[in-house]
């Protein structure tokens, strides 16, 4: 059969999609990028916040049209939304033939075989448990405005026996959906934190690290296939190995990965502010392939809000940590995210967050408005910050960050840098887009290289360039030469 995949959400979800594609291909199925040509369509969904859930529903309904009017014979829904709303999806969207949760990724092969044999898969056989989920804050809608009811109640704490336990390893087939020169490598799955706003532990299970041997084996295979940049991901990358009782596991892993032939950049995403030890900072500073780049979601800077969020740490401890990072690694790029409008956030709390951003001068910053999610402990708190206030605070913080970035970019004009080329610009001819060591794919700004021989410079090449200016958050540079 021909299999089509739509992957939504974060890079961790993308890796699950790549594994499902690899398993399907190994089982003899063909893959297609054209939904109209697919016999089976798989939508790997996100369910983190209301906006992500609506995007997932829209994608499911769009693919359902191919089943009603096209070649598609089966529609499968996978991922976080399937884990969270298993029974409701099957009941509310009859075009769906089967759902598989986050812990059932390998069962995609059984499912495809079963569908091919005409076996009914619309029952609980393709699930660890049945979902029982709370009412939506924002109704999920069909294109005609009709609401999709995800009714029921979600328990505040899920039973351990019902949580996903699966994680892939180096021997699992995987078909990369990223450009050939970079890839994500999931070093762990799940999360043990109890942040008040987050449903991830319920959707992904307890934290479980892969062995360093498995990670190194996969890293070597990826490098042998042409990957130059390796992005290490998990729900909390700095917690790696702690669940296995391995002290200093992440620092040891970084030093080992640094020796892998073919890799040029090793980047870590999703570090947690209270689990980053000095040993990790030392390993980063001493390993020439490890990018001097730290992605550190802090979520807020007001101690009162952090306490209600059930986040460890305080503004003072965050300031000490960031100072230590910059001292150990001069020039390190710092990325963070904040949530505005969390229940009880006052103007004073927000002013404290603004002051913190002004003092810390982050290189990259994301700001999200709080989403009142069922199944989280924050759900019991009154959602007392009006939506327009949330949006206004988000805009104010991002306007502040834009000025910070503009000043930093102006100071870099004339600087010579090394750029990893991602490919031709989709907007302008004779322009390449690329990134610095301080920029991660998909989430950070870009470098645009002008007056280039686009045909001569392949994706994955490294260029030496001179920064000549900026355009919004992006940098403009003039290439000097390049090496493959």
Tab-separated table of N, CA and C in Angstrom, residues 173-327:
chain	number	residue	atom	x	y	z
A	173	UNK	N	13.947	0.930	12.579
A	173	UNK	CA	13.988	1.631	11.286
A	173	UNK	C	13.454	3.047	11.422
A	174	UNK	N	14.089	3.963	10.697
A	174	UNK	CA	13.682	5.362	10.787
A	174	UNK	C	13.973	6.045	9.455
A	175	UNK	N	13.016	6.759	8.929
A	175	UNK	CA	13.176	7.473	7.664
A	175	UNK	C	13.118	8.970	7.947
A	176	UNK	N	14.236	9.670	7.760
A	176	UNK	CA	14.312	11.078	8.126
A	176	UNK	C	13.383	11.927	7.267
A	177	UNK	N	12.671	12.833	7.922
A	177	UNK	CA	11.821	13.796	7.226
A	177	UNK	C	12.455	15.176	7.193
A	178	UNK	N	13.609	15.334	7.835
A	178	UNK	CA	14.350	16.587	7.821
A	178	UNK	C	15.264	16.620	6.603
A	179	UNK	N	15.819	17.792	6.269
A	179	UNK	CA	16.859	17.819	5.237
A	179	UNK	C	17.999	16.878	5.610
A	180	UNK	N	18.726	16.408	4.609
A	180	UNK	CA	19.706	15.345	4.815
A	180	UNK	C	20.810	15.737	5.797
A	181	UNK	N	21.099	17.038	5.945
A	181	UNK	CA	22.271	17.443	6.720
A	181	UNK	C	22.001	17.644	8.203
A	182	UNK	N	20.746	17.556	8.659
A	182	UNK	CA	20.519	17.597	10.108
A	182	UNK	C	19.406	16.641	10.494
A	183	UNK	N	19.475	16.199	11.748
A	183	UNK	CA	18.495	15.228	12.242
A	183	UNK	C	18.331	15.388	13.748
A	184	UNK	N	17.130	15.065	14.209
A	184	UNK	CA	16.855	15.029	15.642
A	184	UNK	C	17.129	13.623	16.163
A	185	UNK	N	17.664	13.552	17.374
A	185	UNK	CA	17.915	12.270	18.019
A	185	UNK	C	17.299	12.335	19.412
A	186	UNK	N	16.284	11.510	19.633
A	186	UNK	CA	15.583	11.515	20.920
A	186	UNK	C	16.371	10.662	21.908
A	187	UNK	N	16.920	11.290	22.957
A	187	UNK	CA	17.749	10.561	23.916
A	187	UNK	C	16.948	10.026	25.095
A	188	UNK	N	15.710	10.497	25.239
A	188	UNK	CA	14.844	10.030	26.329
A	188	UNK	C	13.408	10.339	25.957
A	189	UNK	N	12.497	9.757	26.694
A	189	UNK	CA	11.075	9.979	26.470
A	189	UNK	C	10.412	10.194	27.819
A	190	UNK	N	9.273	10.917	27.825
A	190	UNK	CA	8.497	11.111	29.033
A	190	UNK	C	9.029	12.213	29.932
A	191	UNK	N	8.344	12.427	31.046
A	191	UNK	CA	8.709	13.490	31.981
A	191	UNK	C	8.170	13.164	33.367
A	192	UNK	N	8.971	13.474	34.390
A	192	UNK	CA	8.560	13.229	35.774
A	192	UNK	C	8.181	14.507	36.522
A	193	UNK	N	8.274	15.663	35.869
A	193	UNK	CA	7.906	16.913	36.536
A	193	UNK	C	6.388	17.061	36.575
A	194	UNK	N	5.918	17.890	37.475
A	194	UNK	CA	4.487	18.088	37.672
A	194	UNK	C	4.111	19.552	37.457
A	195	UNK	N	4.639	20.168	36.414
A	195	UNK	CA	4.328	21.575	36.145
A	195	UNK	C	2.817	21.741	36.014
A	196	UNK	N	2.300	22.782	36.628
A	196	UNK	CA	0.854	22.927	36.762
A	196	UNK	C	0.140	23.100	35.430
A	197	UNK	N	0.842	23.611	34.406
A	197	UNK	CA	0.203	23.929	33.136
A	197	UNK	C	0.350	22.826	32.092
A	198	UNK	N	1.031	21.733	32.432
A	198	UNK	CA	1.493	20.790	31.411
A	198	UNK	C	0.838	19.420	31.525
A	199	UNK	N	0.433	18.863	30.379
A	199	UNK	CA	-0.202	17.555	30.302
A	199	UNK	C	0.767	16.486	29.805
A	200	UNK	N	2.003	16.862	29.473
A	200	UNK	CA	2.953	15.951	28.830
A	200	UNK	C	3.194	14.661	29.621
A	201	UNK	N	3.375	14.698	30.954
A	201	UNK	CA	3.594	13.427	31.663
A	201	UNK	C	2.474	12.413	31.452
A	202	UNK	N	1.239	12.892	31.321
A	202	UNK	CA	0.122	11.999	31.061
A	202	UNK	C	0.176	11.441	29.642
A	203	UNK	N	0.601	12.277	28.690
A	203	UNK	CA	0.616	11.860	27.288
A	203	UNK	C	1.831	11.008	26.944
A	204	UNK	N	2.951	11.226	27.644
A	204	UNK	CA	4.206	10.581	27.258
A	204	UNK	C	4.759	9.604	28.300
A	205	UNK	N	4.203	9.609	29.507
A	205	UNK	CA	4.671	8.660	30.508
A	205	UNK	C	5.827	9.185	31.334
A	206	UNK	N	6.360	8.311	32.189
A	206	UNK	CA	7.474	8.677	33.051
A	206	UNK	C	8.759	8.819	32.235
A	207	UNK	N	9.709	9.554	32.778
A	207	UNK	CA	10.991	9.770	32.096
A	207	UNK	C	11.751	8.455	31.978
A	208	UNK	N	12.281	8.194	30.790
A	208	UNK	CA	13.063	6.987	30.561
A	208	UNK	C	14.157	7.276	29.533
A	209	UNK	N	15.388	7.116	29.953
A	209	UNK	CA	16.550	7.412	29.123
A	209	UNK	C	16.934	6.208	28.273
A	210	UNK	N	17.390	6.495	27.084
A	210	UNK	CA	18.028	5.460	26.274
A	210	UNK	C	19.440	5.221	26.796
A	211	UNK	N	20.013	4.077	26.452
A	211	UNK	CA	21.395	3.812	26.868
A	211	UNK	C	22.342	4.646	26.020
A	212	UNK	N	23.488	5.037	26.566
A	212	UNK	CA	24.454	5.786	25.748
A	212	UNK	C	24.931	4.983	24.541
A	213	UNK	N	25.011	3.660	24.678
A	213	UNK	CA	25.434	2.828	23.548
A	213	UNK	C	24.450	2.946	22.386
A	214	UNK	N	23.156	2.924	22.698
A	214	UNK	CA	22.136	3.039	21.659
A	214	UNK	C	22.208	4.396	20.976
A	215	UNK	N	22.396	5.445	21.775
A	215	UNK	CA	22.460	6.804	21.222
A	215	UNK	C	23.689	6.962	20.326
A	216	UNK	N	24.831	6.480	20.782
A	216	UNK	CA	26.060	6.586	19.987
A	216	UNK	C	25.942	5.798	18.692
A	217	UNK	N	25.336	4.616	18.773
A	217	UNK	CA	25.159	3.807	17.566
A	217	UNK	C	24.311	4.555	16.543
A	218	UNK	N	23.216	5.165	17.006
A	218	UNK	CA	22.364	5.905	16.073
A	218	UNK	C	23.078	7.139	15.542
A	219	UNK	N	23.821	7.833	16.397
A	219	UNK	CA	24.547	9.024	15.957
A	219	UNK	C	25.544	8.677	14.856
A	220	UNK	N	26.240	7.562	15.001
A	220	UNK	CA	27.213	7.147	13.975
A	220	UNK	C	26.506	6.811	12.661
A	221	UNK	N	25.349	6.154	12.748
A	221	UNK	CA	24.600	5.834	11.531
A	221	UNK	C	24.110	7.109	10.843
A	222	UNK	N	23.637	8.064	11.615
A	222	UNK	CA	23.169	9.314	11.035
A	222	UNK	C	24.318	10.068	10.372
A	223	UNK	N	25.464	10.119	11.045
A	223	UNK	CA	26.627	10.809	10.478
A	223	UNK	C	27.085	10.123	9.193
A	224	UNK	N	27.058	8.792	9.186
A	224	UNK	CA	27.454	8.050	7.983
A	224	UNK	C	26.502	8.333	6.826
A	225	UNK	N	25.268	8.714	7.130
A	225	UNK	CA	24.286	9.038	6.102
A	225	UNK	C	24.316	10.477	5.654
A	226	UNK	N	25.256	11.262	6.174
A	226	UNK	CA	25.391	12.645	5.722
A	226	UNK	C	24.929	13.705	6.694
A	227	UNK	N	24.471	13.316	7.882
A	227	UNK	CA	24.026	14.300	8.872
A	227	UNK	C	25.227	15.062	9.437
A	228	UNK	N	25.169	16.379	9.368
A	228	UNK	CA	26.233	17.238	9.899
A	228	UNK	C	25.870	17.831	11.261
A	229	UNK	N	24.587	18.065	11.454
A	229	UNK	CA	24.114	18.667	12.709
A	229	UNK	C	23.168	17.703	13.399
A	230	UNK	N	23.494	17.349	14.639
A	230	UNK	CA	22.695	16.428	15.440
A	230	UNK	C	22.027	17.216	16.554
A	231	UNK	N	20.705	17.124	16.635
A	231	UNK	CA	19.953	17.851	17.652
A	231	UNK	C	19.416	16.862	18.671
A	232	UNK	N	19.930	16.935	19.901
A	232	UNK	CA	19.511	16.035	20.973
A	232	UNK	C	18.247	16.579	21.619
A	233	UNK	N	17.214	15.735	21.694
A	233	UNK	CA	15.932	16.197	22.219
A	233	UNK	C	15.360	15.194	23.217
A	234	UNK	N	14.545	15.695	24.109
A	234	UNK	CA	13.713	14.923	25.028
A	234	UNK	C	12.820	15.937	25.724
A	235	UNK	N	11.983	15.499	26.641
A	235	UNK	CA	11.167	16.462	27.386
A	235	UNK	C	12.037	17.302	28.315
A	236	UNK	N	13.110	16.722	28.837
A	236	UNK	CA	14.076	17.428	29.690
A	236	UNK	C	15.433	16.795	29.421
A	237	UNK	N	16.171	17.380	28.499
A	237	UNK	CA	17.431	16.779	28.063
A	237	UNK	C	18.464	16.740	29.194
A	238	UNK	N	18.442	17.718	30.079
A	238	UNK	CA	19.441	17.752	31.151
A	238	UNK	C	19.166	16.725	32.241
A	239	UNK	N	17.997	16.062	32.213
A	239	UNK	CA	17.676	15.007	33.177
A	239	UNK	C	18.198	13.645	32.703
A	240	UNK	N	18.831	13.628	31.536
A	240	UNK	CA	19.258	12.368	30.933
A	240	UNK	C	20.109	11.544	31.903
A	241	UNK	N	19.760	10.272	32.050
A	241	UNK	CA	20.517	9.339	32.874
A	241	UNK	C	20.155	9.341	34.340
A	242	UNK	N	19.511	10.401	34.814
A	242	UNK	CA	19.169	10.481	36.236
A	242	UNK	C	18.216	9.349	36.607
A	243	UNK	N	17.277	9.049	35.726
A	243	UNK	CA	16.316	7.975	36.000
A	243	UNK	C	16.993	6.621	36.076
A	244	UNK	N	18.171	6.487	35.470
A	244	UNK	CA	18.916	5.229	35.493
A	244	UNK	C	19.959	5.207	36.596
A	245	UNK	N	19.999	6.277	37.407
A	245	UNK	CA	20.972	6.353	38.489
A	245	UNK	C	22.384	6.598	38.013
A	246	UNK	N	22.538	7.196	36.823
A	246	UNK	CA	23.864	7.426	36.245
A	246	UNK	C	24.279	8.878	36.475
A	247	UNK	N	25.231	9.091	37.333
A	247	UNK	CA	25.704	10.446	37.621
A	247	UNK	C	26.583	10.945	36.474
A	248	UNK	N	26.333	12.190	36.068
A	248	UNK	CA	27.141	12.780	35.010
A	248	UNK	C	26.901	12.178	33.642
A	249	UNK	N	25.738	11.549	33.429
A	249	UNK	CA	25.486	10.828	32.180
A	249	UNK	C	25.478	11.754	30.973
A	250	UNK	N	24.865	12.931	31.091
A	250	UNK	CA	24.777	13.827	29.936
A	250	UNK	C	26.154	14.360	29.545
A	251	UNK	N	26.966	14.720	30.531
A	251	UNK	CA	28.320	15.206	30.237
A	251	UNK	C	29.132	14.119	29.531
A	252	UNK	N	29.030	12.889	30.013
A	252	UNK	CA	29.742	11.778	29.374
A	252	UNK	C	29.242	11.567	27.948
A	253	UNK	N	27.927	11.669	27.757
A	253	UNK	CA	27.351	11.480	26.430
A	253	UNK	C	27.859	12.537	25.457
A	254	UNK	N	27.910	13.790	25.894
A	254	UNK	CA	28.385	14.857	25.024
A	254	UNK	C	29.832	14.627	24.596
A	255	UNK	N	30.664	14.240	25.537
A	255	UNK	CA	32.076	13.992	25.205
A	255	UNK	C	32.204	12.814	24.218
A	256	UNK	N	31.365	11.802	24.377
A	256	UNK	CA	31.414	10.668	23.459
A	256	UNK	C	30.935	11.062	22.068
A	257	UNK	N	29.839	11.801	22.004
A	257	UNK	CA	29.319	12.243	20.704
A	257	UNK	C	30.302	13.158	19.995
A	258	UNK	N	31.070	13.892	20.770
A	258	UNK	CA	32.050	14.812	20.194
A	258	UNK	C	33.108	14.083	19.356
A	259	UNK	N	33.266	12.781	19.574
A	259	UNK	CA	34.275	12.003	18.843
A	259	UNK	C	33.715	11.343	17.580
A	260	UNK	N	32.412	11.490	17.324
A	260	UNK	CA	31.793	10.817	16.172
A	260	UNK	C	32.240	11.492	14.880
A	261	UNK	N	32.855	10.730	14.004
A	261	UNK	CA	33.327	11.250	12.722
A	261	UNK	C	32.139	11.690	11.864
A	262	UNK	N	32.314	12.825	11.195
A	262	UNK	CA	31.288	13.321	10.282
A	262	UNK	C	30.400	14.385	10.883
A	263	UNK	N	30.163	14.321	12.191
A	263	UNK	CA	29.358	15.360	12.830
A	263	UNK	C	30.151	16.658	12.929
A	264	UNK	N	29.466	17.771	12.701
A	264	UNK	CA	30.080	19.088	12.832
A	264	UNK	C	29.499	19.866	14.017
A	265	UNK	N	28.181	19.757	14.163
A	265	UNK	CA	27.496	20.457	15.248
A	265	UNK	C	26.651	19.464	16.040
A	266	UNK	N	26.689	19.583	17.361
A	266	UNK	CA	25.817	18.829	18.259
A	266	UNK	C	25.071	19.848	19.111
A	267	UNK	N	23.770	19.850	18.995
A	267	UNK	CA	22.961	20.882	19.653
A	267	UNK	C	21.970	20.222	20.614
A	268	UNK	N	21.815	20.803	21.791
A	268	UNK	CA	20.839	20.292	22.761
A	268	UNK	C	19.643	21.228	22.851
A	269	UNK	N	18.448	20.639	22.876
A	269	UNK	CA	17.219	21.396	23.065
A	269	UNK	C	16.506	20.907	24.327
A	270	UNK	N	15.707	21.802	24.912
A	270	UNK	CA	14.847	21.467	26.060
A	270	UNK	C	15.650	21.090	27.316
A	271	UNK	N	16.494	21.983	27.771
A	271	UNK	CA	17.181	21.796	29.048
A	271	UNK	C	16.335	22.400	30.167
A	272	UNK	N	16.444	21.836	31.351
A	272	UNK	CA	15.628	22.286	32.472
A	272	UNK	C	16.515	23.080	33.438
A	273	UNK	N	16.052	24.229	33.925
A	273	UNK	CA	16.952	25.116	34.672
A	273	UNK	C	17.509	24.564	35.970
A	274	UNK	N	16.860	23.575	36.558
A	274	UNK	CA	17.356	23.065	37.839
A	274	UNK	C	18.091	21.736	37.710
A	275	UNK	N	18.300	21.250	36.482
A	275	UNK	CA	19.013	19.982	36.317
A	275	UNK	C	20.283	20.131	35.484
A	276	UNK	N	20.706	21.362	35.246
A	276	UNK	CA	21.943	21.594	34.495
A	276	UNK	C	23.089	21.733	35.486
A	277	UNK	N	23.986	20.764	35.490
A	277	UNK	CA	25.116	20.804	36.409
A	277	UNK	C	26.343	21.424	35.778
A	278	UNK	N	27.307	21.748	36.616
A	278	UNK	CA	28.559	22.313	36.120
A	278	UNK	C	29.294	21.338	35.208
A	279	UNK	N	29.106	20.029	35.437
A	279	UNK	CA	29.774	19.051	34.581
A	279	UNK	C	29.289	19.147	33.139
A	280	UNK	N	27.992	19.449	32.957
A	280	UNK	CA	27.449	19.609	31.608
A	280	UNK	C	28.021	20.865	30.957
A	281	UNK	N	28.081	21.956	31.707
A	281	UNK	CA	28.636	23.200	31.166
A	281	UNK	C	30.101	23.019	30.789
A	282	UNK	N	30.838	22.284	31.607
A	282	UNK	CA	32.245	22.028	31.288
A	282	UNK	C	32.376	21.185	30.022
A	283	UNK	N	31.537	20.169	29.896
A	283	UNK	CA	31.581	19.329	28.698
A	283	UNK	C	31.236	20.138	27.458
A	284	UNK	N	30.265	21.031	27.558
A	284	UNK	CA	29.903	21.887	26.433
A	284	UNK	C	31.065	22.792	26.045
A	285	UNK	N	31.697	23.373	27.041
A	285	UNK	CA	32.793	24.315	26.782
A	285	UNK	C	34.001	23.624	26.171
A	286	UNK	N	34.233	22.374	26.553
A	286	UNK	CA	35.436	21.671	26.116
A	286	UNK	C	35.246	20.851	24.842
A	287	UNK	N	34.014	20.644	24.410
A	287	UNK	CA	33.740	19.829	23.228
A	287	UNK	C	33.512	20.746	22.037
A	288	UNK	N	34.435	20.736	21.088
A	288	UNK	CA	34.381	21.719	19.999
A	288	UNK	C	33.179	21.538	19.083
A	289	UNK	N	32.597	20.338	19.031
A	289	UNK	CA	31.443	20.118	18.164
A	289	UNK	C	30.121	20.487	18.832
A	290	UNK	N	30.108	20.589	20.144
A	290	UNK	CA	28.877	20.919	20.859
A	290	UNK	C	28.622	22.420	20.741
A	291	UNK	N	27.469	22.765	20.172
A	291	UNK	CA	27.142	24.174	19.946
A	291	UNK	C	27.040	24.923	21.269
A	292	UNK	N	27.592	26.101	21.287
A	292	UNK	CA	27.482	26.967	22.466
A	292	UNK	C	26.121	27.655	22.415
A	293	UNK	N	25.140	26.851	22.690
A	293	UNK	CA	23.734	27.234	22.520
A	293	UNK	C	22.938	26.493	23.581
A	294	UNK	N	22.145	27.222	24.349
A	294	UNK	CA	21.368	26.593	25.422
A	294	UNK	C	19.905	27.004	25.295
A	295	UNK	N	19.056	25.997	25.133
A	295	UNK	CA	17.606	26.181	25.068
A	295	UNK	C	17.047	25.852	26.439
A	296	UNK	N	16.560	26.864	27.134
A	296	UNK	CA	16.259	26.757	28.560
A	296	UNK	C	14.889	27.359	28.854
A	297	UNK	N	13.805	26.620	28.678
A	297	UNK	CA	12.474	27.179	28.943
A	297	UNK	C	12.308	27.545	30.421
A	298	UNK	N	12.237	28.836	30.719
A	298	UNK	CA	12.138	29.305	32.104
A	298	UNK	C	10.687	29.533	32.531
A	299	UNK	N	9.824	29.887	31.607
A	299	UNK	CA	8.378	30.045	31.769
A	299	UNK	C	7.953	31.327	32.494
A	300	UNK	N	8.738	31.798	33.466
A	300	UNK	CA	8.405	33.078	34.110
A	300	UNK	C	9.580	33.532	34.962
A	301	UNK	N	9.488	34.741	35.522
A	301	UNK	CA	10.543	35.245	36.395
A	301	UNK	C	10.015	35.760	37.726
A	302	UNK	N	8.698	35.806	37.874
A	302	UNK	CA	8.101	36.182	39.154
A	302	UNK	C	8.065	34.966	40.059
A	303	UNK	N	8.625	35.070	41.249
A	303	UNK	CA	8.637	33.938	42.169
A	303	UNK	C	7.225	33.464	42.502
A	304	UNK	N	6.295	34.404	42.614
A	304	UNK	CA	4.915	34.031	42.953
A	304	UNK	C	4.291	33.208	41.836
A	305	UNK	N	4.517	33.611	40.584
A	305	UNK	CA	3.960	32.869	39.451
A	305	UNK	C	4.659	31.523	39.308
A	306	UNK	N	5.974	31.500	39.454
A	306	UNK	CA	6.716	30.232	39.361
A	306	UNK	C	6.212	29.226	40.397
A	307	UNK	N	5.899	29.695	41.590
A	307	UNK	CA	5.403	28.808	42.635
A	307	UNK	C	4.051	28.221	42.237
A	308	UNK	N	3.160	29.071	41.695
A	308	UNK	CA	1.852	28.565	41.271
A	308	UNK	C	1.990	27.624	40.077
A	309	UNK	N	2.988	27.861	39.252
A	309	UNK	CA	3.251	26.976	38.116
A	309	UNK	C	3.852	25.635	38.548
A	310	UNK	N	4.266	25.543	39.812
A	310	UNK	CA	4.968	24.370	40.346
A	310	UNK	C	6.299	24.141	39.630
A	311	UNK	N	6.966	25.272	39.373
A	311	UNK	CA	8.284	25.217	38.753
A	311	UNK	C	9.337	25.437	39.828
A	312	UNK	N	10.337	24.564	39.913
A	312	UNK	CA	11.421	24.792	40.875
A	312	UNK	C	12.271	25.968	40.421
A	313	UNK	N	12.911	26.602	41.373
A	313	UNK	CA	13.761	27.729	41.024
A	313	UNK	C	13.077	29.059	41.283
A	314	UNK	N	13.881	30.101	41.333
A	314	UNK	CA	13.410	31.460	41.554
A	314	UNK	C	14.110	32.388	40.573
A	315	UNK	N	13.662	33.633	40.522
A	315	UNK	CA	14.334	34.586	39.648
A	315	UNK	C	15.809	34.693	40.010
A	316	UNK	N	16.113	34.734	41.286
A	316	UNK	CA	17.512	34.866	41.714
A	316	UNK	C	18.335	33.660	41.281
A	317	UNK	N	17.768	32.459	41.415
A	317	UNK	CA	18.518	31.265	41.008
A	317	UNK	C	18.699	31.230	39.490
A	318	UNK	N	17.706	31.718	38.755
A	318	UNK	CA	17.834	31.791	37.299
A	318	UNK	C	18.943	32.770	36.897
A	319	UNK	N	18.991	33.899	37.576
A	319	UNK	CA	20.024	34.891	37.260
A	319	UNK	C	21.416	34.328	37.518
A	320	UNK	N	21.568	33.599	38.627
A	320	UNK	CA	22.869	32.989	38.922
A	320	UNK	C	23.234	31.948	37.866
A	321	UNK	N	22.258	31.148	37.450
A	321	UNK	CA	22.508	30.116	36.448
A	321	UNK	C	22.936	30.732	35.116
A	322	UNK	N	22.225	31.750	34.667
A	322	UNK	CA	22.552	32.378	33.385
A	322	UNK	C	23.926	33.040	33.438
A	323	UNK	N	24.260	33.648	34.573
A	323	UNK	CA	25.594	34.251	34.719
A	323	UNK	C	26.671	33.180	34.661
A	324	UNK	N	26.402	32.024	35.278
A	324	UNK	CA	27.380	30.931	35.262
A	324	UNK	C	27.563	30.381	33.844
A	325	UNK	N	26.483	30.284	33.097
A	325	UNK	CA	26.573	29.817	31.714
A	325	UNK	C	27.430	30.757	30.869
A	326	UNK	N	27.201	32.034	31.011
A	326	UNK	CA	27.947	33.004	30.214
A	326	UNK	C	29.401	33.084	30.638
A	327	UNK	N	29.663	32.833	31.902
A	327	UNK	CA	31.042	32.836	32.380
A	327	UNK	C	31.805	31.624	31.859
